Short mmCIF file of C-alpha atoms and ligand atoms in Angstrom, two decimals:
data_model
loop_
_atom_site.label_atom_id
_atom_site.label_comp_id
_atom_site.label_asym_id
_atom_site.label_seq_id
_atom_site.Cartn_x
_atom_site.Cartn_y
_atom_site.Cartn_z
CA MET A 1 0.00 0.00 0.00
CA SER A 2 1.45 3.39 -0.92
CA ALA A 3 1.90 6.12 1.70
CA SER A 4 -0.93 8.20 0.28
CA GLU A 5 -3.42 5.30 0.55
CA ARG A 6 -2.68 4.68 4.22
CA VAL A 7 -4.95 6.23 6.84
CA ASN A 8 -3.11 9.02 8.67
CA LEU A 9 -3.89 8.56 12.36
CA LEU A 10 -2.31 11.89 13.31
CA GLY A 11 -5.45 13.95 12.70
CA MET A 12 -7.95 11.71 14.50
CA SER A 13 -9.80 12.66 17.65
CA LEU A 14 -10.76 9.99 20.22
CA PRO A 15 -14.19 9.09 18.76
CA GLU A 16 -12.72 8.84 15.25
CA MET A 17 -9.88 6.66 16.46
CA GLU A 18 -12.34 4.41 18.35
CA GLU A 19 -14.40 4.08 15.20
CA PHE A 20 -11.28 3.16 13.27
CA PHE A 21 -10.32 0.35 15.66
CA LEU A 22 -13.88 -0.98 15.81
CA SER A 23 -13.89 -1.12 12.00
CA LEU A 24 -10.77 -3.30 12.20
CA GLY A 25 -12.54 -5.67 14.60
CA GLU A 26 -10.36 -4.43 17.46
CA LYS A 27 -11.34 -3.22 20.94
CA LYS A 28 -12.10 0.45 21.51
CA PHE A 29 -9.44 0.89 24.20
CA ARG A 30 -6.75 0.64 21.50
CA ALA A 31 -7.68 4.19 20.48
CA ARG A 32 -6.56 5.54 23.86
CA GLN A 33 -3.30 3.59 23.73
CA ILE A 34 -2.43 4.80 20.25
CA LEU A 35 -3.40 8.42 20.95
CA LYS A 36 -1.02 8.47 23.91
CA TRP A 37 1.81 7.05 21.83
CA ILE A 38 1.22 9.64 19.16
CA HIS A 39 0.65 12.78 21.20
CA HIS A 40 2.34 12.15 24.54
CA HIS A 41 5.41 10.44 23.14
CA GLN A 42 5.42 11.70 19.54
CA VAL A 43 6.01 8.17 18.25
CA ASP A 44 5.50 7.71 14.51
CA ASP A 45 6.62 4.09 14.18
CA PHE A 46 4.13 1.40 15.24
CA GLU A 47 7.06 -0.89 16.13
CA HIS A 48 7.83 1.35 19.12
CA MET A 49 4.35 0.90 20.61
CA THR A 50 5.38 -1.73 23.10
CA ASP A 51 1.97 -2.34 24.68
CA VAL A 52 0.40 -3.17 21.31
CA GLY A 53 0.68 -6.82 20.16
CA LYS A 54 2.98 -7.74 17.29
CA VAL A 55 0.17 -8.80 14.95
CA LEU A 56 -1.76 -5.58 15.38
CA ARG A 57 1.43 -3.52 14.98
CA ALA A 58 2.12 -5.23 11.67
CA LYS A 59 -1.47 -4.69 10.54
CA LEU A 60 -1.31 -1.00 11.44
CA ALA A 61 1.99 -0.56 9.61
CA GLU A 62 0.30 -2.00 6.55
CA ILE A 63 -2.83 0.17 6.47
CA ALA A 64 -2.07 3.24 8.58
CA GLU A 65 0.60 5.87 9.17
CA ILE A 66 1.46 8.73 11.52
CA ARG A 67 2.71 11.40 9.20
CA ALA A 68 3.30 15.10 9.91
CA PRO A 69 4.31 17.62 7.22
CA GLU A 70 7.98 17.54 6.25
CA VAL A 71 10.25 20.12 7.92
CA LEU A 72 11.98 22.23 5.26
CA HIS A 73 13.66 24.61 7.62
CA GLU A 74 13.95 25.31 11.34
CA GLY A 75 15.04 28.65 12.78
CA ILE A 76 15.72 29.74 16.37
CA SER A 77 15.67 33.45 17.12
CA ARG A 78 17.91 35.31 19.56
CA ASP A 79 14.84 35.74 21.79
CA GLY A 80 14.12 31.97 21.87
CA THR A 81 11.32 32.08 19.29
CA ARG A 82 11.41 29.05 17.03
CA LYS A 83 9.99 28.75 13.57
CA TRP A 84 9.48 25.71 11.37
CA VAL A 85 8.76 25.97 7.67
CA LEU A 86 6.83 22.88 6.63
CA LYS A 87 6.25 21.43 3.22
CA VAL A 88 2.76 20.13 2.60
CA ASP A 89 1.54 17.56 0.06
CA GLY A 90 0.87 19.03 -3.36
CA GLY A 91 3.50 21.76 -3.02
CA GLY A 92 3.39 24.92 -0.96
CA ALA A 93 4.63 25.63 2.52
CA ILE A 94 3.23 26.71 5.85
CA GLU A 95 4.85 27.86 9.01
CA VAL A 96 4.47 27.23 12.72
CA VAL A 97 6.03 29.46 15.36
CA PHE A 98 6.76 28.81 19.06
CA ILE A 99 7.05 31.86 21.31
CA PRO A 100 8.41 31.30 24.83
CA ASP A 101 7.49 33.89 27.43
CA GLY A 102 8.45 33.04 31.01
CA ARG A 103 6.43 30.00 32.05
CA ARG A 104 4.20 30.35 29.04
CA GLY A 105 4.96 28.87 25.64
CA THR A 106 2.63 29.81 22.80
CA LEU A 107 2.46 27.92 19.54
CA CYS A 108 1.13 29.85 16.54
CA VAL A 109 -0.50 27.35 14.17
CA SER A 110 -1.55 27.64 10.50
CA SER A 111 -4.91 26.48 9.16
CA GLN A 112 -4.64 26.89 5.38
CA VAL A 113 -1.99 27.13 2.68
CA GLY A 114 -2.38 30.81 1.75
CA CYS A 115 -5.65 32.65 2.37
CA ALA A 116 -8.51 33.74 0.12
CA LEU A 117 -9.54 36.78 2.14
CA ASP A 118 -6.93 39.16 0.82
CA CYS A 119 -6.60 41.62 3.70
CA SER A 120 -4.62 44.51 2.27
CA PHE A 121 -1.81 44.52 4.89
CA CYS A 122 -1.25 40.73 5.11
CA SER A 123 1.44 38.88 3.21
CA THR A 124 -0.47 35.57 3.44
CA GLY A 125 -3.40 37.27 1.74
CA LYS A 126 -1.10 38.49 -1.05
CA GLN A 127 -0.09 34.91 -1.73
CA GLY A 128 -3.68 33.88 -2.55
CA PHE A 129 -5.38 30.66 -1.49
CA GLN A 130 -3.96 27.24 -2.29
CA ARG A 131 -5.84 24.79 -0.10
CA ASP A 132 -7.19 23.87 3.31
CA LEU A 133 -4.92 21.95 5.65
CA THR A 134 -6.14 18.53 6.79
CA SER A 135 -6.63 17.95 10.51
CA ALA A 136 -3.45 15.80 10.43
CA GLU A 137 -1.50 18.74 9.00
CA ILE A 138 -2.91 21.09 11.64
CA ILE A 139 -2.31 18.85 14.66
CA GLY A 140 0.93 17.74 12.97
CA GLN A 141 2.30 21.24 13.62
CA VAL A 142 1.74 20.78 17.37
CA TRP A 143 3.15 17.25 17.17
CA LEU A 144 6.35 18.43 15.43
CA ALA A 145 6.90 21.29 17.85
CA ALA A 146 6.23 19.02 20.85
CA ARG A 147 8.62 16.42 19.45
CA SER A 148 11.39 18.99 19.20
CA PHE A 149 11.15 19.46 22.99
CA GLY A 150 11.49 15.72 23.69
CA PRO A 151 9.07 13.30 25.36
CA ARG A 152 6.91 14.62 28.13
CA THR A 153 6.67 12.95 31.47
CA ASN A 154 3.31 14.24 32.63
CA LEU A 155 0.65 16.77 31.69
CA GLY A 156 1.36 20.39 32.49
CA GLU A 157 5.10 20.06 32.20
CA HIS A 158 5.16 20.65 28.51
CA PRO A 159 6.65 23.84 27.05
CA ILE A 160 3.56 24.31 24.84
CA THR A 161 1.03 25.82 27.25
CA ASN A 162 -1.02 27.85 24.74
CA VAL A 163 -2.03 27.56 21.10
CA VAL A 164 -3.15 30.43 18.89
CA MET A 165 -4.69 29.77 15.48
CA MET A 166 -2.96 32.85 14.09
CA GLY A 167 -0.59 31.41 11.50
CA MET A 168 -1.43 31.29 7.82
CA GLY A 169 -5.05 31.08 6.73
CA GLU A 170 -8.52 31.82 8.00
CA PRO A 171 -9.37 29.04 10.47
CA LEU A 172 -13.14 29.48 10.26
CA LEU A 173 -13.04 28.82 6.51
CA ASN A 174 -11.53 25.40 7.26
CA TYR A 175 -13.94 24.81 10.07
CA ASP A 176 -14.23 21.00 10.32
CA ASN A 177 -10.50 20.28 10.18
CA VAL A 178 -9.65 23.10 12.59
CA VAL A 179 -12.26 21.96 15.13
CA ARG A 180 -11.08 18.33 14.88
CA ALA A 181 -7.49 19.44 15.49
CA MET A 182 -8.49 21.74 18.37
CA ARG A 183 -10.29 18.81 20.02
CA VAL A 184 -7.02 16.85 20.01
CA MET A 185 -5.15 19.88 21.41
CA LYS A 186 -7.67 20.03 24.25
CA ASP A 187 -8.06 16.30 24.98
CA ASP A 188 -5.94 14.86 27.80
CA LEU A 189 -5.03 12.01 25.47
CA GLY A 190 -3.77 14.72 23.11
CA TYR A 191 -2.06 17.81 24.51
CA GLY A 192 -4.31 18.63 27.49
CA ILE A 193 -4.43 22.36 26.71
CA SER A 194 -7.53 23.96 28.26
CA LYS A 195 -9.94 25.69 25.87
CA LYS A 196 -9.17 28.96 27.62
CA ARG A 197 -5.59 28.61 26.36
CA ILE A 198 -6.54 27.78 22.79
CA THR A 199 -7.35 30.96 20.85
CA LEU A 200 -8.91 31.04 17.43
CA SER A 201 -8.32 34.27 15.50
CA THR A 202 -10.74 35.19 12.73
CA SER A 203 -11.22 38.10 10.40
CA GLY A 204 -14.96 37.73 11.05
CA VAL A 205 -16.77 34.80 9.40
CA VAL A 206 -19.99 35.51 11.30
CA PRO A 207 -22.01 32.27 10.78
CA MET A 208 -19.02 30.17 11.81
CA ILE A 209 -18.50 32.21 14.99
CA ASP A 210 -21.99 31.13 16.06
CA ARG A 211 -21.32 27.52 15.13
CA LEU A 212 -18.07 27.53 17.08
CA SER A 213 -19.69 28.81 20.26
CA ALA A 214 -22.13 25.89 20.15
CA GLU A 215 -19.45 23.26 19.51
CA LEU A 216 -16.11 24.16 21.06
CA ASP A 217 -16.00 27.41 23.02
CA VAL A 218 -12.31 28.18 22.79
CA SER A 219 -11.02 31.72 23.33
CA LEU A 220 -11.84 34.02 20.43
CA ALA A 221 -9.81 36.81 18.83
CA ILE A 222 -11.26 39.09 16.17
CA SER A 223 -9.08 40.83 13.59
CA LEU A 224 -10.91 44.14 13.67
CA HIS A 225 -8.22 46.59 12.48
CA ALA A 226 -10.63 49.44 11.74
CA PRO A 227 -13.29 51.29 13.74
CA ASN A 228 -15.69 52.03 10.85
CA ASP A 229 -17.08 50.09 7.88
CA GLU A 230 -15.56 52.32 5.23
CA LEU A 231 -12.01 51.72 6.41
CA ARG A 232 -12.60 48.08 7.31
CA ASP A 233 -14.03 47.38 3.84
CA GLU A 234 -10.66 48.47 2.51
CA LEU A 235 -8.41 46.66 5.00
CA VAL A 236 -10.44 43.49 5.55
CA PRO A 237 -12.56 42.90 2.41
CA LEU A 238 -14.64 40.25 4.24
CA ASN A 239 -16.24 43.25 5.99
CA ARG A 240 -18.31 43.87 2.85
CA LYS A 241 -20.04 40.55 3.51
CA TYR A 242 -20.22 40.75 7.32
CA PRO A 243 -20.07 44.42 8.35
CA LEU A 244 -19.11 45.65 11.81
CA GLU A 245 -22.57 45.67 13.29
CA GLU A 246 -23.14 42.00 12.41
CA LEU A 247 -19.65 41.02 13.51
CA LEU A 248 -19.92 42.71 16.89
CA ALA A 249 -23.39 41.22 17.44
CA ALA A 250 -21.82 37.78 16.83
CA CYS A 251 -19.10 38.63 19.37
CA ARG A 252 -21.74 39.54 21.96
CA ARG A 253 -23.53 36.24 21.32
CA TYR A 254 -20.22 34.38 21.68
CA SER A 255 -19.44 36.03 25.02
CA ASP A 256 -22.97 35.40 26.26
CA ALA A 257 -22.78 31.73 25.33
CA ILE A 258 -19.58 31.24 27.29
CA THR A 259 -19.83 31.00 31.01
CA HIS A 260 -16.15 30.61 31.89
CA ARG A 261 -13.63 33.28 32.67
CA HIS A 262 -12.31 33.38 29.11
CA LYS A 263 -15.49 34.98 27.79
CA THR A 264 -13.48 38.13 27.12
CA ILE A 265 -12.85 38.44 23.39
CA THR A 266 -9.54 39.78 22.12
CA ILE A 267 -9.78 42.51 19.51
CA GLU A 268 -6.71 42.61 17.27
CA TYR A 269 -5.86 45.97 15.77
CA VAL A 270 -2.85 46.28 13.47
CA MET A 271 -1.24 49.73 13.72
CA LEU A 272 -0.81 51.19 10.22
CA ARG A 273 0.81 54.61 9.97
CA ASP A 274 -1.66 57.36 9.02
CA VAL A 275 -4.27 54.77 8.02
CA ASN A 276 -6.02 53.64 11.23
CA ASP A 277 -3.83 55.08 14.00
CA ARG A 278 -5.16 58.62 14.47
CA PRO A 279 -6.88 59.96 17.59
CA GLU A 280 -10.24 59.97 15.78
CA HIS A 281 -9.85 56.23 15.12
CA ALA A 282 -9.22 55.62 18.81
CA ARG A 283 -12.35 57.63 19.67
CA GLN A 284 -14.46 55.67 17.16
CA LEU A 285 -13.09 52.39 18.48
CA LEU A 286 -14.02 53.37 22.02
CA ARG A 287 -17.59 54.19 20.97
CA LEU A 288 -17.85 50.94 19.04
CA LEU A 289 -16.63 48.64 21.81
CA LYS A 290 -17.83 50.38 24.95
CA GLY A 291 -19.69 47.99 27.24
CA MET A 292 -18.46 44.84 25.50
CA SER A 293 -16.42 42.15 27.22
CA VAL A 294 -13.25 42.73 25.19
CA LYS A 295 -9.58 43.44 25.51
CA ILE A 296 -7.67 45.13 22.72
CA ASN A 297 -4.34 43.99 21.39
CA LEU A 298 -2.53 46.59 19.30
CA ILE A 299 -0.21 44.89 16.80
CA PRO A 300 2.57 47.07 15.37
CA PHE A 301 2.44 46.38 11.62
CA ASN A 302 5.16 44.00 10.44
CA PRO A 303 6.40 45.17 7.08
CA PHE A 304 7.13 42.90 4.10
CA PRO A 305 8.30 43.78 0.57
CA ASP A 306 5.79 45.87 -1.43
CA ALA A 307 3.34 45.96 1.47
CA GLY A 308 2.33 49.54 0.74
CA TYR A 309 1.97 50.29 4.47
CA GLU A 310 4.28 51.45 7.22
CA ARG A 311 4.28 50.69 10.92
CA SER A 312 2.77 53.44 13.09
CA SER A 313 5.25 55.50 15.05
CA ARG A 314 5.98 54.50 18.61
CA GLU A 315 4.38 57.74 19.82
CA SER A 316 1.10 57.16 18.01
CA ILE A 317 0.91 53.56 19.26
CA MET A 318 1.56 54.75 22.84
CA GLU A 319 -1.00 57.53 22.48
CA PHE A 320 -3.64 55.15 21.08
CA HIS A 321 -2.91 52.71 23.90
CA ARG A 322 -3.13 55.38 26.59
CA PHE A 323 -6.38 56.82 25.30
CA LEU A 324 -8.17 53.45 25.23
CA ASN A 325 -6.87 52.37 28.63
CA ASP A 326 -7.72 55.72 30.22
CA ASN A 327 -11.24 55.30 28.94
CA GLY A 328 -11.72 51.86 30.43
CA LEU A 329 -10.87 49.57 27.51
CA MET A 330 -8.20 47.10 28.56
CA THR A 331 -5.49 47.48 25.90
CA THR A 332 -2.08 45.91 25.40
CA ILE A 333 0.61 46.32 22.76
CA ARG A 334 1.91 43.11 21.19
CA THR A 335 5.66 42.85 21.34
CA THR A 336 7.13 41.74 18.09
CA ARG A 337 8.94 38.46 18.58
CA GLY A 338 11.24 36.47 16.37
CA ASP A 339 11.61 39.11 13.69
CA ASP A 340 15.27 38.19 13.15
CA ILE A 341 14.03 34.86 11.75
CA ASP A 342 10.95 36.38 10.05
CA ALA A 343 8.63 34.77 12.56
CA ALA A 344 6.54 37.85 13.37
CA CYS A 345 2.80 38.01 12.49
CA GLY A 346 2.04 38.29 8.81
CA GLN A 347 5.69 38.71 7.89
CA LEU A 348 6.61 35.31 6.72
CA VAL A 349 5.20 34.21 3.50
CA GLY A 350 7.59 35.98 1.17
CA GLU A 351 10.39 34.37 3.07
CA VAL A 352 8.60 31.03 3.20
CA MET A 353 7.99 31.09 -0.52
CA ASP A 354 11.56 32.12 -1.26
CA ARG A 355 12.82 29.31 0.84
CA THR A 356 10.44 26.82 -0.74
CA ARG A 357 11.53 27.87 -4.18
CA ARG A 358 15.17 27.76 -3.13
CA SER A 359 14.70 24.35 -1.62
CA GLU A 360 12.81 23.12 -4.68
CA ARG A 361 15.63 24.37 -6.89
CA TRP A 362 18.06 22.62 -4.60
CA ARG A 363 16.08 19.37 -4.79
CA GLU A 364 15.94 19.68 -8.55
CA ALA A 365 19.71 20.18 -8.66
CA VAL A 366 20.29 17.14 -6.44
CA PHE A 367 17.88 15.07 -8.54
CA LEU A 368 19.64 16.04 -11.77
CA ARG A 369 23.05 15.37 -10.27
CA ASN A 370 21.92 11.92 -9.10
CA GLN A 371 20.54 11.16 -12.52
CA GLU A 372 23.79 12.30 -14.04
CA GLN A 373 25.75 10.03 -11.76
CA ALA A 374 23.46 7.13 -12.62
CA GLY A 375 24.07 7.86 -16.30
CA GLU A 376 20.38 8.57 -16.99
CA ALA A 377 20.65 11.86 -18.81
CA GLY A 378 17.41 13.83 -18.45
CA PRO A 379 16.13 16.34 -20.99
CA LEU A 380 17.79 19.22 -19.13
CA GLN A 381 21.18 17.60 -19.29
CA ARG A 382 22.48 18.22 -22.71
N1 SAH B 1 -6.88 34.73 9.36
C1 SAH B 1 -6.95 34.94 10.74
C2 SAH B 1 -5.77 34.40 11.50
C3 SAH B 1 -4.40 34.56 10.89
S1 SAH B 1 -3.74 36.17 10.83
C4 SAH B 1 -7.16 36.41 11.05
O1 SAH B 1 -7.07 37.22 10.16
O2 SAH B 1 -7.46 36.70 12.20
C5 SAH B 1 -3.23 36.48 12.52
C6 SAH B 1 -3.19 37.96 12.88
O3 SAH B 1 -2.05 38.60 12.26
C7 SAH B 1 -4.41 38.72 12.42
O4 SAH B 1 -4.88 39.60 13.40
C8 SAH B 1 -3.86 39.47 11.23
O5 SAH B 1 -4.66 40.57 10.92
C9 SAH B 1 -2.47 39.83 11.71
N2 SAH B 1 -1.58 40.27 10.62
C10 SAH B 1 -1.60 39.91 9.33
N3 SAH B 1 -0.62 40.54 8.66
C11 SAH B 1 0.04 41.31 9.53
C12 SAH B 1 1.17 42.18 9.45
N4 SAH B 1 1.81 42.35 8.30
N5 SAH B 1 1.58 42.80 10.56
C13 SAH B 1 0.95 42.59 11.74
N6 SAH B 1 -0.12 41.77 11.89
C14 SAH B 1 -0.57 41.14 10.79
FE1 SF4 B 2 -6.28 35.83 5.66
FE2 SF4 B 2 -6.04 36.61 8.22
FE3 SF4 B 2 -4.26 37.41 6.35
FE4 SF4 B 2 -6.75 38.37 6.31
S1 SF4 B 2 -5.22 38.69 7.94
S2 SF4 B 2 -5.58 37.62 4.52
S3 SF4 B 2 -7.92 36.60 6.96
S4 SF4 B 2 -4.60 35.33 7.05
#
């Protein structure tokens, strides 16, 4: 059986895994055993699963696999931030970033290859949409990062304490796979990360916000970026479909549906010089959000080639921050991390694509050289 025909167990949640073993005529408890091997020990070879009988191990090796995306490149920043560039089936690359901060370690996970929503300041948007990631490719990012830290001895000790769905792509447009992967992140047989510490960031796909609150009430972040429809239509084109009033109504419903402490929604606001960073924008934002259970995260814009925007000055970011806080809106400024390895928000794709192309050229060169050595001259080798 070829690799692509095998069932990839990496993306399965507990009920799916139980179903899989029942369909093989095996007992349900196997699902729990295998999930622990995969996600607690990051084992990808059935032979290493010592509490599974030899016959079943051989059967699994025949029909199933545990396969994460291939690592093309790994970078570690001076500030401890780590980034992996991963190659996905069918070409294209995604990235996953780990940001350590004291006792907290946040993993920033991608949900799609590219993005169709074309926000004007986002390099992923500029790349266009290639495809949705499978749940195995989404949870595979957590698996790879966890594996790089070595096996874990018990829950809670792991360096990955938080996950943010803030990498490439719009997670709510790949809803089923993202929710399946988030279930594994949350499950004790997976990574045991509480739903409060899993944050899904969306540019505002209103119907899916409602669906999410009913199914898996993780923490929510909204990429707002503008305090009025005219400006938001320009920065986040999805606003033309789901304008501010509808989006904020969905946020209120989300908060109301959640009874835990994490009902506060994060509002992300990228600071673009002379575009959305003036005092009048801060005043409009205050009016818009007053009375809601939100906290605001100001994100200094991360430039990329031909972006057409500049980062707001330090003074205007501080002023914006002060005004909102003074008026009762809890506001923080996101520190840019990992920018020496291009791991900061929205900064990566150009670099990712360059690297992918470089690495593809490299592969091609190696392939041609091997052919040459084997005496099988290809068409390019005249
Ligand atoms: N698609 C989702 C999640 C991925 S983007 C969303 O839009 O929310 C994660 C965050 O990075 C979003 O708030 C996005 O607006 C922000 N972002 C995108 N490009 C950026 C850039 N160049 N500089 C700073 N933040 C950026
Ligand atoms: Fe897509 Fe988010 Fe980038 Fe907008 S900001 S293009 S929704 S990844």
